CSV table of C-alpha atoms in Angstrom, one decimal:
chain,number,residue,atom,x,y,z
A,1,MET,CA,0.0,0.0,0.0
A,2,ASN,CA,1.4,3.4,-0.9
A,3,ARG,CA,2.2,5.5,2.1
A,4,VAL,CA,0.5,8.9,2.4
A,5,ASP,CA,3.3,11.3,3.2
A,6,ARG,CA,1.8,14.7,3.6
A,7,LEU,CA,-1.3,16.9,3.4
A,8,ILE,CA,-0.7,20.3,1.8
A,9,CYS,CA,-3.3,22.9,2.6
A,10,GLN,CA,-3.8,26.2,0.8
A,11,VAL,CA,-6.2,28.9,2.0
A,12,LEU,CA,-8.0,30.9,-0.7
A,13,PRO,CA,-10.6,33.7,-0.3
A,14,HIS,CA,-13.5,31.4,-1.2
A,15,ALA,CA,-12.2,28.0,-0.5
A,16,PHE,CA,-9.9,25.7,1.5
A,17,LEU,CA,-7.8,23.3,-0.6
A,18,MET,CA,-6.2,20.1,0.7
A,19,ALA,CA,-3.8,18.1,-1.5
A,20,LEU,CA,-3.1,14.5,-0.4
A,21,VAL,CA,0.4,13.6,-1.6
A,22,SER,CA,2.2,10.2,-1.4
A,23,GLY,CA,5.8,9.9,-2.5
A,24,GLY,CA,5.4,13.1,-4.5
A,25,ARG,CA,2.2,11.8,-6.3
A,26,LEU,CA,-1.0,13.8,-5.9
A,27,LEU,CA,-3.7,11.3,-4.9
A,28,GLU,CA,-6.6,13.6,-4.0
A,29,LEU,CA,-7.5,17.2,-4.1
A,30,GLN,CA,-10.3,18.1,-1.6
A,31,LEU,CA,-12.0,21.4,-2.1
A,32,VAL,CA,-14.1,23.0,0.7
A,33,ARG,CA,-16.0,26.0,-0.5
A,34,ARG,CA,-16.9,28.6,2.1
A,35,ASP,CA,-20.2,29.5,0.3
A,36,ARG,CA,-21.2,25.9,-0.3
A,37,PRO,CA,-19.6,23.4,2.1
A,38,SER,CA,-20.2,19.7,1.7
A,39,ARG,CA,-22.7,18.2,4.0
A,40,VAL,CA,-21.6,14.6,3.4
A,41,GLU,CA,-21.6,12.7,6.7
A,42,SER,CA,-23.5,15.5,8.5
A,43,VAL,CA,-26.3,14.3,10.7
A,44,PHE,CA,-29.7,16.1,10.6
A,45,LEU,CA,-32.9,15.7,12.5
A,46,GLY,CA,-35.3,15.8,9.6
A,47,ARG,CA,-39.1,15.7,9.2
A,48,LEU,CA,-40.7,13.2,6.9
A,49,GLU,CA,-42.6,15.1,4.1
A,50,ARG,CA,-44.1,12.5,1.9
A,51,VAL,CA,-43.7,8.9,1.0
A,52,MET,CA,-43.6,7.6,-2.6
A,53,PRO,CA,-44.9,4.0,-2.4
A,54,ASP,CA,-44.1,3.2,-6.0
A,55,LEU,CA,-40.4,3.9,-5.4
A,56,ASP,CA,-40.4,2.8,-1.8
A,57,ALA,CA,-38.7,6.1,-1.0
A,58,ALA,CA,-39.5,9.3,0.7
A,59,PHE,CA,-38.6,13.0,0.8
A,60,VAL,CA,-37.4,14.4,4.1
A,61,ASP,CA,-37.2,18.1,5.1
A,62,ILE,CA,-33.8,18.7,6.7
A,63,GLY,CA,-34.0,22.5,6.7
A,64,ILE,CA,-31.7,23.4,3.8
A,65,GLY,CA,-34.3,24.6,1.3
A,66,ARG,CA,-34.2,21.3,-0.7
A,67,SER,CA,-35.7,18.0,0.5
A,68,GLY,CA,-33.5,15.1,1.0
A,69,PHE,CA,-34.2,11.7,-0.7
A,70,LEU,CA,-34.4,8.6,1.4
A,71,ARG,CA,-34.8,5.1,0.0
A,72,ALA,CA,-36.1,2.1,1.9
A,73,GLU,CA,-32.7,0.4,1.7
A,74,ASP,CA,-31.1,3.4,3.4
A,75,ARG,CA,-33.2,3.0,6.5
A,76,ALA,CA,-32.3,1.2,9.6
A,77,GLY,CA,-34.5,-0.2,12.4
A,78,ILE,CA,-37.9,0.7,10.7
A,79,ASP,CA,-40.1,-1.9,9.0
A,80,ASP,CA,-42.7,0.6,7.7
A,81,TRP,CA,-42.7,4.2,6.9
A,82,PRO,CA,-43.7,6.5,9.8
A,83,PRO,CA,-46.5,9.0,9.2
A,84,PRO,CA,-45.8,12.4,7.4
A,85,GLY,CA,-44.4,14.9,9.9
A,86,ALA,CA,-42.5,12.3,12.0
A,87,PRO,CA,-39.0,13.2,13.0
A,88,LEU,CA,-36.2,11.1,11.4
A,89,LEU,CA,-32.6,11.0,12.3
A,90,VAL,CA,-30.7,11.0,9.0
A,91,GLN,CA,-27.2,11.4,7.6
A,92,VAL,CA,-26.2,12.8,4.2
A,93,ARG,CA,-24.5,10.2,2.0
A,94,HIS,CA,-24.2,12.4,-1.1
A,95,ASP,CA,-24.5,16.1,-1.6
A,96,GLY,CA,-27.3,17.3,-3.9
A,97,GLU,CA,-26.6,18.3,-7.5
A,98,GLY,CA,-28.5,20.9,-9.5
A,99,ASP,CA,-32.1,20.8,-8.4
A,100,LYS,CA,-31.7,17.5,-6.6
A,101,GLY,CA,-31.5,17.4,-2.9
A,102,PRO,CA,-29.0,15.3,-0.9
A,103,ARG,CA,-29.2,11.5,-0.7
A,104,LEU,CA,-29.9,10.5,2.9
A,105,SER,CA,-29.6,7.4,5.1
A,106,MET,CA,-30.9,6.4,8.5
A,107,ASP,CA,-28.0,4.1,9.0
A,108,ILE,CA,-25.9,6.6,10.9
A,109,ALA,CA,-22.2,6.1,10.5
A,110,VAL,CA,-19.7,7.7,12.9
A,111,THR,CA,-16.2,7.4,11.5
A,112,GLY,CA,-13.0,7.1,13.5
A,113,ARG,CA,-9.4,6.5,12.4
A,114,TYR,CA,-9.7,2.7,12.7
A,115,VAL,CA,-13.5,2.1,12.8
A,116,VAL,CA,-16.8,3.1,11.4
A,117,TYR,CA,-19.5,2.8,14.0
A,118,HIS,CA,-23.1,2.0,13.1
A,119,PRO,CA,-25.1,2.5,16.3
A,120,LEU,CA,-28.2,1.0,14.7
A,121,GLY,CA,-26.4,-1.9,13.1
A,122,ALA,CA,-25.0,-5.2,14.4
A,123,GLY,CA,-21.9,-7.3,14.3
A,124,VAL,CA,-18.3,-6.6,13.3
A,125,GLY,CA,-17.5,-6.1,9.6
A,126,PHE,CA,-14.2,-5.5,7.8
A,127,SER,CA,-12.8,-3.4,5.0
A,128,ARG,CA,-12.4,-5.5,1.8
A,129,ARG,CA,-8.7,-4.7,2.0
A,130,LEU,CA,-8.3,-5.9,5.5
A,131,GLU,CA,-7.3,-9.5,4.8
A,132,GLY,CA,-6.3,-12.5,7.0
A,133,GLU,CA,-8.7,-14.4,9.2
A,134,ALA,CA,-6.2,-14.3,12.2
A,135,GLU,CA,-6.0,-10.5,12.0
A,136,ARG,CA,-9.8,-10.2,11.6
A,137,ASP,CA,-10.4,-12.4,14.6
A,138,ARG,CA,-7.9,-10.4,16.7
A,139,LEU,CA,-9.6,-7.1,15.8
A,140,ARG,CA,-13.0,-8.5,16.4
A,141,ARG,CA,-12.0,-9.6,20.0
A,142,HIS,CA,-10.7,-6.1,20.7
A,143,VAL,CA,-13.7,-4.1,19.5
A,144,GLU,CA,-16.8,-6.2,20.1
A,145,ASP,CA,-17.0,-5.2,23.7
A,146,LEU,CA,-16.3,-1.5,23.0
A,147,PHE,CA,-19.4,-0.8,20.9
A,148,GLU,CA,-23.1,-1.6,21.1
A,149,GLY,CA,-24.4,-1.9,17.6
A,150,GLY,CA,-22.4,-2.5,14.4
A,151,VAL,CA,-18.8,-1.6,13.6
A,152,VAL,CA,-16.7,-1.9,10.5
A,153,MET,CA,-13.0,-2.1,10.8
A,154,ARG,CA,-11.1,0.2,8.4
A,155,THR,CA,-8.0,-0.8,6.5
A,156,ALA,CA,-5.9,1.4,8.8
A,157,ALA,CA,-6.8,-0.9,11.7
A,158,ALA,CA,-4.4,-3.6,10.5
A,159,GLY,CA,-1.9,-4.1,13.2
A,160,ALA,CA,-3.4,-1.5,15.6
A,161,SER,CA,-3.0,-2.4,19.3
A,162,ALA,CA,-5.8,-2.9,21.7
A,163,GLU,CA,-4.8,0.4,23.3
A,164,LEU,CA,-5.0,2.3,20.0
A,165,LEU,CA,-8.4,0.8,19.2
A,166,LYS,CA,-9.7,1.8,22.6
A,167,ALA,CA,-8.4,5.3,22.2
A,168,ASP,CA,-10.0,5.6,18.8
A,169,ALA,CA,-13.3,4.3,20.1
A,170,ALA,CA,-13.6,7.0,22.8
A,171,PRO,CA,-14.2,10.1,20.5
A,172,VAL,CA,-16.4,8.0,18.2
A,173,LEU,CA,-18.7,7.0,21.1
A,174,GLU,CA,-18.7,10.6,22.4
A,175,ARG,CA,-19.8,11.9,19.0
A,176,TRP,CA,-22.6,9.5,18.9
A,177,GLU,CA,-23.7,10.4,22.4
A,178,GLN,CA,-23.7,14.1,21.4
A,179,ILE,CA,-25.8,13.3,18.3
A,180,ARG,CA,-28.2,11.2,20.4
A,181,ARG,CA,-28.6,13.9,23.1
A,182,LEU,CA,-29.2,16.6,20.4
A,183,ALA,CA,-31.8,14.4,18.7
A,184,PHE,CA,-33.9,14.2,21.9
A,185,SER,CA,-33.7,17.9,22.7
A,186,THR,CA,-34.1,19.5,19.3
A,187,GLN,CA,-37.1,20.3,17.1
A,188,PRO,CA,-36.9,19.2,13.4
A,189,PRO,CA,-35.7,20.1,11.0
A,190,ALA,CA,-32.2,20.8,12.5
A,191,ASP,CA,-28.6,20.4,11.5
A,192,LEU,CA,-27.1,18.5,14.4
A,193,SER,CA,-23.6,18.4,13.1
A,194,ALA,CA,-23.4,22.2,13.1
A,195,ARG,CA,-23.9,22.1,16.9
A,196,ILE,CA,-21.0,19.7,17.5
A,197,PRO,CA,-17.7,21.6,17.7
A,198,GLY,CA,-15.2,20.6,15.0
A,199,ASP,CA,-17.6,18.1,13.4
A,200,ARG,CA,-17.2,19.7,9.9
A,201,ASP,CA,-13.6,20.8,10.2
A,202,PRO,CA,-11.8,19.6,7.1
A,203,ILE,CA,-8.5,19.1,8.9
A,204,ASN,CA,-10.2,16.9,11.5
A,205,ARG,CA,-11.7,14.8,8.8
A,206,ALA,CA,-8.4,14.5,7.0
A,207,LEU,CA,-6.7,13.4,10.2
A,208,ARG,CA,-9.5,10.8,10.8
A,209,ASP,CA,-9.3,9.5,7.3
A,210,HIS,CA,-5.5,9.6,6.7
A,211,GLY,CA,-3.9,10.2,10.1
A,212,ALA,CA,-2.6,6.7,10.4
A,213,SER,CA,-0.2,7.2,7.4
A,214,LEU,CA,0.3,11.0,7.4
A,215,GLU,CA,3.8,12.2,8.3
A,216,GLU,CA,3.3,15.9,7.8
A,217,ILE,CA,0.7,18.6,7.3
A,218,ILE,CA,1.7,21.9,5.6
A,219,LEU,CA,-0.5,24.9,5.9
A,220,ASP,CA,-0.1,28.4,4.4
A,221,ASP,CA,-2.1,30.0,7.2
A,222,ARG,CA,-0.1,30.7,10.4
A,223,THR,CA,-3.0,30.8,12.8
A,224,MET,CA,-4.3,27.4,11.6
A,225,ALA,CA,-0.9,25.9,11.7
A,226,ARG,CA,-0.3,27.0,15.3
A,227,SER,CA,-3.7,25.8,16.4
A,228,LEU,CA,-3.2,22.4,14.8
A,229,GLN,CA,0.3,22.0,16.3
A,230,ASP,CA,-1.1,22.8,19.7
A,231,LYS,CA,-3.8,20.1,19.2
A,232,MET,CA,-1.1,17.6,18.1
A,233,ASP,CA,0.9,18.4,21.2
A,234,ARG,CA,-2.1,17.9,23.5
A,235,LEU,CA,-2.9,14.5,21.9
A,236,GLY,CA,0.7,13.4,21.9
A,237,GLU,CA,0.7,12.9,18.1
A,238,LYS,CA,4.0,12.8,16.3
A,239,LEU,CA,2.6,14.2,13.2
A,240,ARG,CA,4.6,17.3,12.0
A,241,VAL,CA,2.8,20.5,11.3
A,242,ARG,CA,4.6,23.1,9.2
A,243,TRP,CA,3.6,26.7,8.4
A,244,HIS,CA,4.5,27.5,4.8
A,245,ASN,CA,5.5,31.1,4.5
A,246,GLY,CA,7.7,31.1,1.5
A,247,PRO,CA,7.4,33.4,-1.5
A,248,MET,CA,5.8,30.7,-3.7
A,249,PRO,CA,2.4,29.1,-3.1
A,250,ALA,CA,2.1,26.0,-1.0
A,251,PHE,CA,0.9,24.1,-4.0
A,252,ASP,CA,4.3,24.5,-5.6
A,253,ILE,CA,5.5,21.8,-3.1
A,254,ASP,CA,5.6,18.5,-4.9
A,255,ASP,CA,4.4,20.3,-8.0
A,256,VAL,CA,0.8,20.0,-6.8
A,257,SER,CA,-0.3,22.8,-9.2
A,258,GLY,CA,1.3,21.0,-12.1
A,259,GLN,CA,-0.3,17.7,-11.2
A,260,ILE,CA,-3.7,19.4,-11.0
A,261,ASP,CA,-3.2,20.9,-14.5
A,262,THR,CA,-2.3,17.4,-15.7
A,263,ALA,CA,-5.5,16.0,-14.2
A,264,LEU,CA,-7.6,18.6,-16.0
A,265,ALA,CA,-6.1,17.7,-19.4
A,266,PRO,CA,-7.7,14.9,-21.4
A,267,ARG,CA,-4.3,13.3,-22.2
A,268,ILE,CA,-1.5,12.3,-19.9
A,269,VAL,CA,2.0,11.2,-21.0
A,270,LEU,CA,3.9,8.8,-18.8
A,271,GLU,CA,7.7,8.8,-18.4
A,272,SER,CA,8.3,6.2,-21.2
A,273,GLY,CA,6.1,8.1,-23.6
A,274,VAL,CA,3.0,6.0,-23.1
A,275,GLU,CA,-0.1,8.1,-23.5
A,276,VAL,CA,-3.5,7.7,-21.7
A,277,LEU,CA,-6.5,9.6,-22.9
A,278,PHE,CA,-9.6,10.2,-20.7
A,279,GLU,CA,-12.9,10.9,-22.4
A,280,PRO,CA,-15.7,11.4,-19.8
A,281,GLY,CA,-19.1,11.0,-21.4
A,282,GLU,CA,-22.7,11.2,-20.2
A,283,THR,CA,-23.1,7.5,-19.8
A,284,LEU,CA,-19.5,6.1,-19.5
A,285,ILE,CA,-15.9,7.1,-19.2
A,286,ALA,CA,-13.6,5.9,-22.1
A,287,VAL,CA,-9.9,5.5,-21.3
A,288,ASP,CA,-7.6,4.8,-24.2
A,289,VAL,CA,-4.0,3.5,-23.7
A,290,ASP,CA,-1.6,4.3,-26.6
A,291,SER,CA,2.1,3.3,-26.7
A,292,GLY,CA,2.8,6.8,-28.1
A,293,SER,CA,6.5,7.6,-28.5
A,294,ALA,CA,7.3,4.4,-26.6
A,295,GLY,CA,6.3,2.3,-29.6
A,296,GLY,CA,3.6,1.7,-32.2
A,297,ARG,CA,-0.1,1.1,-31.3
A,298,GLN,CA,0.4,-2.6,-31.4
A,299,GLY,CA,3.9,-2.4,-29.8
A,300,ARG,CA,6.9,-4.0,-31.3
A,301,ALA,CA,6.1,-7.4,-29.8
A,302,PRO,CA,3.6,-9.0,-27.4
A,303,ARG,CA,6.0,-8.3,-24.5
A,304,ARG,CA,6.0,-4.6,-25.3
A,305,ALA,CA,2.2,-4.5,-25.2
A,306,VAL,CA,2.0,-5.9,-21.7
A,307,GLU,CA,4.8,-3.6,-20.5
A,308,VAL,CA,2.9,-0.6,-21.8
A,309,ASN,CA,-0.3,-1.7,-20.2
A,310,LEU,CA,1.4,-2.5,-16.9
A,311,GLU,CA,2.8,1.0,-16.8
A,312,ALA,CA,-0.6,2.5,-17.6
A,313,ALA,CA,-2.6,0.6,-15.0
A,314,PRO,CA,-1.5,2.5,-11.9
A,315,ALA,CA,-1.7,5.8,-13.7
A,316,ILE,CA,-5.3,5.0,-14.7
A,317,ALA,CA,-6.2,4.2,-11.1
A,318,GLN,CA,-4.6,7.4,-9.8
A,319,GLN,CA,-6.3,9.6,-12.4
A,320,LEU,CA,-9.7,8.1,-11.8
A,321,ARG,CA,-9.3,8.9,-8.1
A,322,LEU,CA,-7.8,12.3,-8.6
A,323,ARG,CA,-10.3,13.4,-11.2
A,324,ASN,CA,-13.1,11.9,-9.1
A,325,LEU,CA,-14.6,10.2,-12.2
A,326,ALA,CA,-17.6,7.9,-11.5
A,327,GLY,CA,-19.8,5.5,-13.3
A,328,ALA,CA,-19.0,2.9,-16.0
A,329,VAL,CA,-15.4,3.0,-17.1
A,330,VAL,CA,-14.2,1.2,-20.3
A,331,VAL,CA,-10.4,1.0,-20.8
A,332,ASP,CA,-9.0,0.2,-24.3
A,333,PHE,CA,-5.6,-1.2,-23.4
A,334,VAL,CA,-3.0,-2.0,-26.1
A,335,THR,CA,-4.1,-5.3,-27.6
A,336,MET,CA,-2.8,-8.4,-25.8
A,337,ARG,CA,-3.3,-11.9,-27.3
A,338,SER,CA,-2.3,-13.9,-24.2
A,339,SER,CA,-4.8,-14.5,-21.5
A,340,TYR,CA,-1.9,-14.7,-19.1
A,341,ASP,CA,-0.9,-11.2,-20.0
A,342,ARG,CA,-4.5,-9.9,-19.7
A,343,ASP,CA,-4.7,-11.5,-16.2
A,344,LYS,CA,-1.4,-9.8,-15.2
A,345,VAL,CA,-2.7,-6.4,-16.3
A,346,GLN,CA,-6.0,-7.0,-14.6
A,347,ALA,CA,-4.2,-7.9,-11.3
A,348,ALA,CA,-2.1,-4.7,-11.6
A,349,LEU,CA,-5.1,-2.5,-12.1
A,350,ALA,CA,-7.0,-4.2,-9.3
A,351,GLU,CA,-4.0,-3.7,-6.9
A,352,ALA,CA,-3.8,0.0,-7.9
A,353,LEU,CA,-7.6,0.5,-7.5
A,354,ALA,CA,-7.4,-1.0,-4.0
A,355,GLU,CA,-5.7,2.3,-2.9
A,356,ASP,CA,-8.9,4.2,-3.8
A,357,PRO,CA,-11.2,4.7,-0.8
A,358,VAL,CA,-14.2,5.0,-3.2
A,359,PRO,CA,-15.6,1.6,-4.0
A,360,THR,CA,-14.8,0.2,-7.4
A,361,GLN,CA,-16.2,-3.0,-9.1
A,362,ILE,CA,-14.0,-4.8,-11.7
A,363,TYR,CA,-15.7,-6.8,-14.5
A,364,GLY,CA,-12.5,-7.6,-16.5
A,365,PHE,CA,-11.9,-7.9,-20.2
A,366,THR,CA,-14.8,-8.3,-22.6
A,367,ARG,CA,-14.9,-10.4,-25.8
A,368,LEU,CA,-13.9,-7.4,-27.8
A,369,GLY,CA,-10.8,-6.9,-25.6
A,370,HIS,CA,-12.0,-3.9,-23.6
A,371,PHE,CA,-11.6,-3.7,-19.9
A,372,GLU,CA,-14.7,-2.7,-17.8
A,373,LEU,CA,-15.1,-1.4,-14.3
A,374,THR,CA,-17.3,0.9,-12.3
A,375,ARG,CA,-16.5,3.5,-9.7
A,376,ALA,CA,-19.0,4.8,-7.2
A,377,ARG,CA,-20.0,8.5,-7.3
A,378,ARG,CA,-18.7,10.7,-4.5
A,379,GLY,CA,-19.6,14.3,-5.3
A,380,ALA,CA,-18.6,16.4,-8.4
A,381,THR,CA,-15.6,15.7,-10.6
A,382,LEU,CA,-12.4,17.6,-10.0
A,383,ALA,CA,-13.0,19.7,-13.1
A,384,ALA,CA,-16.5,20.6,-12.1
A,385,GLN,CA,-15.4,21.6,-8.6
A,386,LEU,CA,-12.6,23.8,-9.9
A,387,GLU,CA,-14.9,25.4,-12.5
A,388,ALA,CA,-17.4,26.3,-9.8
A,389,LEU,CA,-14.7,27.7,-7.7
A,390,GLN,CA,-13.5,29.9,-10.6
A,391,LYS,CA,-17.0,31.2,-11.1
A,392,ALA,CA,-17.2,32.1,-7.4
A,393,ASP,CA,-13.9,34.0,-7.6
A,394,ASP,CA,-15.2,35.9,-10.7
């Protein structure tokens, strides 16, 4: 697994940008707009507006001007829909887009560094990347007495001691208790997360999601850097916090700006000259691998074809994550005649996609030689986010 080295943060007038960098490679760019912050994972006490029996779904008023959408499979602990006007404790799974409201769930998830706690669930589950029955059994023994309900062990939990797991459980349980108390004392509709200090802080979320592998956080805001360093000192964390006050922007570190420009271009060129073209469409994303200056379209030999594809595979996985592309993806690799070579390329792409926190589903090569996969949707694409930010600045 690639190690996440640092988080580079740049404060702009209308947004806060966080670049997740591993070994000099930009993995993610997270953009938090001040005028339109993401509500993903935020918990609301909503009010049921109307049920749609044909869709087995309902609209819920959460007090943001647009009704949230709740499907039956996103509920927990309810066999039938309650009457209109009933209060519902819900969590935002996806932000709304355009005229559509946010996608909601009643299966509340409280995320820690090593666990995702589902108070209304049951049992112990595991990240698909957390392998080994012995390790799973060890983790299960350590956490099953810490939580009432369900819990999913995150990949970062691999190797974590009982003491670390217990320390991680404490703030997770406290956050759920805060949510629960607010739900009993608040009239719907209400944003409960807004009433919990630090619940939407992007740095807190980054520490929770990547803190197990982060070595350094760089901020170009002196006050934020000092505050974060004080927090690390109080918690006894060894994570370095550095204030960037040089003459050049923080995103010049590791050439983050240049890597963003590359991710906005349709074509990327790898070190050997191999070219990969990304063509997002309305129904699917087409990815074309071309040997470019590294050789002809068919390559000089079958061995060259598989070498080109093996070089392209991790780059494709990185760009899908960085560009935040979602939906059906069809990859046109350089043609390989050998099933052994195709299996080797598929394994390489699967290994690279395993680094992506957004779920992907691999379907493999078709009869026509194309490779198919899907990637779940998690908000707008990188290009759309940056375009919206540019309009806000204008």
